[in-house]
Coordinates of N, CA, C and O in Angstrom, one line a residue:
X1 N 12.1 -25.9 32.8 CA 12.9 -26.3 33.5 C 13.0 -25.3 34.8 O 12.9 -24.0 34.3
X2 N 12.9 -25.3 36.6 CA 12.2 -24.3 36.7 C 13.8 -23.7 37.3 O 15.0 -24.5 37.1
X3 N 14.1 -22.5 37.5 CA 15.5 -21.7 37.8 C 16.3 -22.5 38.8 O 15.6 -23.2 40.2
X4 N 17.6 -22.3 38.7 CA 18.6 -23.3 39.6 C 18.2 -22.1 40.8 O 18.1 -21.0 41.0
X5 N 18.4 -23.1 41.9 CA 18.5 -22.4 43.3 C 20.4 -22.3 43.8 O 21.1 -23.0 43.3
X6 N 20.7 -22.2 44.6 CA 21.9 -21.5 45.3 C 22.3 -22.6 45.6 O 23.4 -23.0 45.7
X7 N 21.3 -24.1 46.1 CA 22.1 -25.1 46.6 C 22.9 -25.7 45.3 O 23.5 -26.6 45.5
X8 N 22.0 -25.4 43.9 CA 22.2 -26.5 42.9 C 23.5 -25.6 42.4 O 24.6 -26.2 41.8
X9 N 24.1 -24.1 42.7 CA 24.8 -24.1 41.9 C 26.1 -23.8 42.5 O 27.5 -23.8 41.9
X10 N 26.3 -24.6 43.7 CA 27.3 -25.0 44.5 C 28.1 -25.8 43.7 O 29.2 -26.6 44.0
X11 N 27.3 -26.8 43.0 CA 27.8 -28.0 41.9 C 29.1 -27.3 41.0 O 29.8 -28.2 41.6
X12 N 28.4 -26.4 40.3 CA 29.6 -26.1 39.4 C 30.2 -25.1 39.7 O 30.7 -24.5 40.9
X13 N 31.2 -24.7 38.8 CA 32.3 -23.4 39.0 C 32.1 -22.6 39.1 O 30.9 -21.7 39.5
X14 N 32.7 -21.7 39.4 CA 32.7 -19.8 38.8 C 32.1 -19.4 37.6 O 31.0 -19.0 37.5
X15 N 32.4 -20.1 36.8 CA 31.5 -19.7 35.3 C 29.9 -19.9 35.5 O 29.4 -19.3 34.9
X16 N 29.6 -21.0 35.8 CA 28.3 -21.4 36.2 C 27.7 -20.2 37.3 O 26.8 -20.1 36.6
X17 N 28.5 -20.0 38.3 CA 27.6 -19.1 38.9 C 27.6 -17.7 38.2 O 26.7 -17.3 38.4
X18 N 28.5 -17.3 37.4 CA 28.6 -15.9 36.8 C 27.6 -16.1 35.9 O 26.4 -15.3 35.4
X19 N 27.3 -16.9 34.9 CA 26.3 -17.3 33.6 C 24.8 -17.1 34.2 O 24.2 -16.8 34.1
X20 N 25.1 -18.0 35.6 CA 23.6 -17.9 36.8 C 23.3 -16.7 36.7 O 22.1 -16.3 36.8
X21 N 23.8 -16.0 37.3 CA 23.7 -14.0 37.9 C 23.8 -13.1 36.8 O 22.8 -12.8 36.5
X22 N 24.2 -13.6 35.4 CA 24.0 -12.9 34.2 C 22.3 -13.2 33.5 O 21.8 -11.9 32.9
X23 N 22.2 -14.2 33.6 CA 20.6 -14.3 33.3 C 19.9 -14.1 34.2 O 18.4 -14.0 33.8
X24 N 20.1 -14.2 35.7 CA 19.2 -13.8 36.0 C 19.3 -11.9 35.8 O 17.8 -11.3 36.3
X25 N 19.9 -11.1 36.2 CA 19.5 -9.9 35.8 C 19.3 -9.6 34.5 O 18.9 -8.4 34.4
X26 N 19.8 -10.5 33.5 CA 19.1 -9.8 32.0 C 17.9 -10.2 32.1 O 17.0 -9.2 31.4
X27 N 17.0 -11.0 32.9 CA 15.4 -10.9 32.7 C 14.8 -12.2 32.0 O 13.9 -12.7 33.0
X28 N 14.8 -12.0 30.8 CA 14.1 -13.4 30.4 C 15.1 -14.4 30.3 O 16.6 -14.5 30.0
X29 N 15.1 -15.8 30.4 CA 16.2 -16.7 30.3 C 16.1 -17.3 28.9 O 15.5 -18.7 29.0
X30 N 16.4 -16.7 28.2 CA 16.7 -17.3 26.5 C 14.9 -17.0 26.4 O 14.1 -16.3 26.0
X31 N 14.6 -18.9 25.7 CA 13.3 -18.6 25.1 C 12.6 -18.7 26.2 O 10.9 -18.9 25.8
X32 N 12.5 -18.6 27.0 CA 11.1 -19.2 28.0 C 10.6 -18.3 29.1 O 9.8 -17.9 29.9
X33 N 11.0 -16.7 27.9 CA 10.4 -15.7 28.7 C 9.0 -15.4 27.8 O 8.4 -16.2 27.2
X34 N 8.4 -13.9 27.7 CA 7.1 -13.8 27.4 C 7.1 -14.1 26.0 O 8.3 -13.1 25.3
X35 N 6.2 -14.2 25.4 CA 6.0 -14.4 23.6 C 5.9 -12.9 23.4 O 5.0 -12.0 23.7
X36 N 6.3 -12.9 22.3 CA 6.5 -11.3 21.8 C 5.3 -11.4 21.1 O 4.4 -12.1 19.9
X37 N 4.2 -10.2 21.2 CA 2.7 -10.7 20.7 C 3.4 -9.5 19.1 O 3.4 -8.1 19.3
X38 N 2.7 -9.6 18.2 CA 3.0 -9.1 17.5 C 1.6 -8.1 16.8 O 0.6 -8.5 17.0
X39 N 1.6 -7.2 16.3 CA 0.8 -6.1 15.4 C -0.2 -6.9 15.2 O 0.6 -7.9 14.0
X40 N -1.4 -6.5 14.4 CA -2.2 -6.5 13.4 C -1.6 -6.1 12.2 O -2.4 -6.3 10.8
X41 N -0.7 -4.8 12.1 CA -0.7 -4.0 11.0 C -1.6 -3.3 10.7 O -2.8 -3.1 10.9
X42 N -1.2 -2.6 9.8 CA -1.8 -1.3 8.8 C -2.8 -1.7 7.9 O -2.3 -2.1 7.4
X43 N -4.1 -1.2 8.2 CA -5.1 -2.1 7.5 C -6.0 -0.9 6.6 O -6.1 0.2 6.8
X44 N -5.6 -0.8 4.6 CA -6.1 0.3 4.6 C -7.5 0.3 4.2 O -8.2 -1.3 4.2
X45 N -8.4 1.3 4.6 CA -9.2 1.5 4.2 C -10.1 1.0 2.8 O -9.8 1.6 2.1
X46 N -11.3 0.0 3.1 CA -11.7 -0.2 1.8 C -12.4 1.0 1.4 O -13.1 1.7 1.8
X47 N -12.1 1.9 0.0 CA -13.1 2.4 -0.7 C -13.9 2.1 -1.8 O -13.4 1.2 -2.2
X48 N -15.0 2.7 -1.8 CA -16.3 2.2 -2.7 C -15.8 3.3 -4.1 O -16.3 4.5 -4.0
X49 N -15.6 2.6 -5.2 CA -15.6 3.6 -6.4 C -16.6 3.1 -7.6 O -17.8 2.1 -6.8
X50 N -17.0 4.1 -8.0 CA -18.1 4.3 -8.8 C -17.8 3.2 -9.7 O -17.0 3.2 -10.3
X51 N -19.2 2.5 -10.6 CA -19.0 2.0 -11.4 C -19.9 2.0 -12.8 O -18.9 2.1 -13.7
X52 N -20.3 3.6 -12.6 CA -21.3 3.7 -14.2 C -20.8 5.6 -13.6 O -20.4 6.1 -12.4
X53 N -20.3 6.3 -14.2 CA -20.4 7.6 -14.2 C -21.7 8.5 -14.1 O -22.4 8.2 -14.9
X54 N -21.4 8.9 -13.1 CA -22.8 10.2 -13.2 C -22.3 11.5 -14.0 O -21.7 11.7 -14.2
X55 N -23.8 12.0 -14.2 CA -23.2 13.2 -15.0 C -22.4 14.3 -14.6 O -21.4 14.8 -15.3
X56 N -22.1 14.7 -12.9 CA -20.9 15.2 -12.5 C -19.4 14.7 -12.6 O -18.6 15.6 -13.1
X57 N -19.5 14.0 -13.0 CA -18.1 12.7 -12.4 C -17.5 12.8 -14.2 O -16.5 13.0 -14.2
X58 N -18.6 12.5 -15.0 CA -18.2 12.8 -16.3 C -17.8 14.2 -17.2 O -16.8 14.1 -17.7
X59 N -18.9 15.4 -15.9 CA -18.1 16.3 -16.9 C -16.5 16.9 -16.7 O -15.9 17.1 -16.6
X60 N -16.8 16.2 -15.0 CA -15.0 16.7 -14.4 C -14.1 15.8 -15.1 O -13.1 16.2 -15.2
X61 N -14.8 14.5 -15.3 CA -13.3 13.8 -16.8 C -13.4 14.9 -17.7 O -12.1 14.6 -18.0
X62 N -14.1 15.4 -18.6 CA -14.1 15.7 -20.0 C -13.2 17.3 -19.4 O -12.9 17.7 -20.1
X63 N -13.3 17.6 -18.6 CA -12.8 19.0 -18.5 C -11.7 19.4 -18.0 O -10.5 20.1 -18.1
X64 N -11.4 18.5 -16.3 CA -9.9 18.4 -15.7 C -9.0 17.5 -16.3 O -7.7 17.7 -15.9
X65 N -9.6 16.3 -16.5 CA -8.1 15.0 -17.3 C -7.5 15.7 -17.9 O -6.1 14.9 -18.0
X66 N -7.9 15.9 -19.6 CA -7.2 16.5 -20.5 C -5.9 17.5 -19.7 O -5.2 17.6 -20.6
X67 N -6.1 18.0 -18.8 CA -5.3 18.5 -18.0 C -4.1 17.8 -17.5 O -3.4 19.2 -16.9
X68 N -4.2 17.2 -17.3 CA -3.1 16.6 -16.1 C -2.2 16.5 -17.0 O -2.6 15.8 -18.4
X69 N -1.2 16.1 -16.5 CA 0.1 16.0 -17.0 C 0.3 14.7 -17.4 O 0.5 14.2 -18.1
X70 N 0.5 13.5 -16.3 CA 0.4 12.4 -16.3 C -1.0 12.1 -16.4 O -1.6 12.0 -15.4
X71 N -1.6 11.0 -17.3 CA -2.8 10.2 -16.5 C -2.4 9.0 -17.4 O -1.8 8.4 -18.3
X72 N -3.3 7.9 -16.3 CA -3.4 6.6 -16.6 C -4.1 6.6 -15.7 O -5.1 7.0 -15.1
X73 N -4.5 5.5 -15.5 CA -6.0 4.7 -15.8 C -6.5 4.6 -14.0 O -6.8 4.8 -13.0
X74 N -5.0 4.2 -13.4 CA -4.7 4.0 -11.9 C -5.1 5.7 -11.6 O -5.7 6.4 -10.4
X75 N -4.2 7.1 -12.0 CA -4.7 8.4 -11.5 C -6.3 8.2 -11.4 O -6.5 9.2 -10.6
X76 N -6.7 7.9 -12.5 CA -8.5 8.2 -13.2 C -8.8 8.0 -11.6 O -9.6 8.5 -11.3
X77 N -8.6 6.3 -11.6 CA -9.7 5.8 -10.4 C -9.4 6.4 -8.8 O -10.2 6.3 -8.6
X78 N -8.0 6.9 -9.0 CA -7.6 7.7 -7.9 C -8.5 8.8 -6.9 O -9.3 9.0 -6.6
X79 N -8.6 9.4 -8.3 CA -9.1 10.9 -8.2 C -10.5 11.3 -8.8 O -11.3 12.0 -7.5
X80 N -11.0 10.3 -9.4 CA -12.3 10.4 -9.9 C -13.5 9.7 -8.8 O -14.6 9.8 -9.1
X81 N -12.8 8.7 -8.0 CA -13.0 7.8 -7.9 C -14.5 6.4 -8.6 O -15.6 6.3 -7.9
X82 N -13.4 6.2 -9.4 CA -14.4 5.3 -10.3 C -13.4 3.9 -10.0 O -11.9 4.1 -10.0
X83 N -14.1 3.0 -10.6 CA -13.1 1.6 -10.6 C -12.2 1.9 -12.1 O -12.5 2.6 -12.8
X84 N -11.5 0.7 -11.9 CA -10.6 0.6 -12.8 C -10.8 0.4 -14.0 O -10.3 1.3 -15.3
X85 N -11.8 -0.6 -14.2 CA -12.5 -0.7 -15.8 C -13.2 0.6 -16.6 O -13.1 0.3 -17.6
X86 N -13.5 1.0 -15.7 CA -14.3 2.1 -16.2 C -13.1 3.2 -16.7 O -13.3 4.0 -17.6
X87 N -12.1 3.7 -15.8 CA -11.1 4.1 -15.9 C -10.5 4.1 -17.3 O -9.8 4.9 -18.3
X88 N -10.0 2.8 -17.5 CA -9.5 2.1 -18.7 C -10.7 3.0 -20.1 O -9.9 3.3 -21.4
X89 N -11.9 3.0 -19.8 CA -12.9 3.2 -20.6 C -12.9 4.3 -21.2 O -12.8 4.5 -22.1
X90 N -13.0 5.1 -20.3 CA -12.6 6.7 -19.9 C -11.6 7.2 -21.0 O -11.5 7.8 -21.5
X91 N -10.4 6.4 -20.7 CA -8.9 6.5 -21.3 C -9.2 6.5 -22.9 O -8.9 7.3 -23.4
X92 N -9.5 5.2 -23.1 CA -10.2 5.2 -24.6 C -11.2 6.2 -25.4 O -10.7 6.8 -26.5
X93 N -12.3 6.7 -24.3 CA -13.2 7.5 -25.1 C -12.1 8.9 -25.3 O -12.5 9.8 -26.3
X94 N -11.5 9.0 -24.2 CA -11.0 10.4 -24.2 C -9.8 10.8 -25.3 O -9.6 11.8 -25.9
X95 N -8.8 9.4 -25.5 CA -8.0 9.2 -26.4 C -8.7 9.6 -28.3 O -8.4 10.5 -28.9
X96 N -10.0 8.7 -27.9 CA -11.0 9.2 -29.3 C -11.1 10.4 -30.2 O -11.2 10.6 -30.9
X97 N -11.8 10.7 -28.9 CA -12.2 12.5 -29.0 C -10.6 13.8 -29.2 O -11.0 14.7 -29.3
X98 N -9.5 12.9 -29.3 CA -8.4 13.7 -29.3 C -7.7 14.7 -28.0 O -7.1 15.8 -28.6
X99 N -8.7 14.4 -27.0 CA -8.4 15.0 -25.8 C -7.0 15.1 -24.8 O -6.5 15.7 -24.7
X100 N -7.1 13.9 -25.0 CA -5.7 13.0 -24.7 C -4.1 12.3 -25.6 O -5.1 11.9 -26.4
X101 N -3.1 12.1 -25.6 CA -2.2 11.4 -26.7 C -1.5 10.7 -25.8 O -1.3 10.7 -24.8
X102 N -1.5 9.1 -26.5 CA -1.0 7.9 -25.7 C 0.4 8.0 -25.9 O 1.4 8.7 -26.8
X103 N 1.4 8.0 -25.0 CA 2.8 8.3 -24.7 C 3.6 6.9 -24.8 O 4.5 6.4 -25.4
X104 N 2.5 5.6 -23.8 CA 3.2 4.6 -23.7 C 2.4 3.0 -23.8 O 1.3 3.3 -22.7
X105 N 2.5 2.4 -24.2 CA 0.9 1.2 -23.9 C 1.8 -0.1 -23.9 O 2.8 -0.5 -24.5
X106 N 1.2 -0.2 -22.8 CA 1.9 -1.8 -22.6 C 0.2 -2.6 -22.1 O -0.7 -1.9 -21.3
X107 N 0.9 -3.8 -21.6 CA -0.7 -4.7 -22.0 C -1.0 -4.3 -20.0 O -2.4 -4.1 -19.8
X108 N -0.3 -4.3 -19.4 CA -1.0 -3.8 -17.8 C -1.0 -2.3 -17.9 O -1.9 -2.3 -16.7
X109 N -0.2 -1.2 -18.0 CA 0.0 0.0 -17.9 C 0.1 0.8 -19.3 O 0.8 0.4 -19.7
X110 N -0.8 1.7 -19.4 CA -0.6 2.8 -20.3 C -1.1 4.2 -20.2 O -1.5 4.5 -18.9
X111 N 0.4 5.0 -20.6 CA 0.3 5.9 -19.9 C -0.4 7.1 -21.1 O 0.5 6.9 -22.3
X112 N -0.6 8.1 -20.7 CA -0.9 9.3 -21.6 C -0.9 10.2 -21.5 O -0.1 10.6 -19.9
X113 N -1.2 11.4 -21.9 CA -1.0 12.9 -21.2 C -1.3 13.9 -22.5 O -2.2 13.0 -23.1
X114 N -1.7 15.2 -21.6 CA -2.5 16.0 -22.5 C -1.9 16.1 -24.0 O -0.6 16.0 -24.1
X115 N -3.2 16.2 -24.7 CA -2.8 16.3 -26.2 C -2.8 17.8 -27.0 O -3.3 19.2 -26.0
X116 N -1.6 18.0 -27.2 CA -0.9 19.5 -27.7 C -0.8 19.8 -29.0 O -0.9 18.5 -29.8
X117 N -0.6 20.4 -29.6 CA -0.7 21.4 -31.0 C 0.4 20.8 -31.9 O 0.2 20.7 -32.9
X118 N 1.7 21.0 -30.8 CA 2.9 20.1 -31.7 C 3.0 18.8 -31.9 O 2.4 18.1 -31.3

C-alpha cells in the first residue's frame, strides 16, 4: 500500500497526522523497509589431518606427548595434526609403554597425564 498523501491525512484527526509524521521521520514504515541481509557466518577452515604416522611425527609423539600435563585424543590430534582415531590408538600405545597414566576414562573422552614415579 503506498504511503498516505496530504489529502488523505485531512480525513483523520490530529493523532493520525502525528503518527504519519513519526512514520515518515522513522525511515522505514514498519515491515515495508529493506529486508535485513544475513551474513554467511564465520566458517572454520578445514584441516587435513594425517591418517598414518610418519617417522618425525611418531618421534614427536614419543618424546613430547609424555611431557604434557593434560593429554587427550583431541590434544594430540590438534598438536600433531593427526586424525582422532589415530590419536586414540597412540594413547593406548603410550599407556602400554608406561609413558602416560589414565586419570579418568569415559566412552566419549579419556583423560591422561604424564606418568610420575609416585
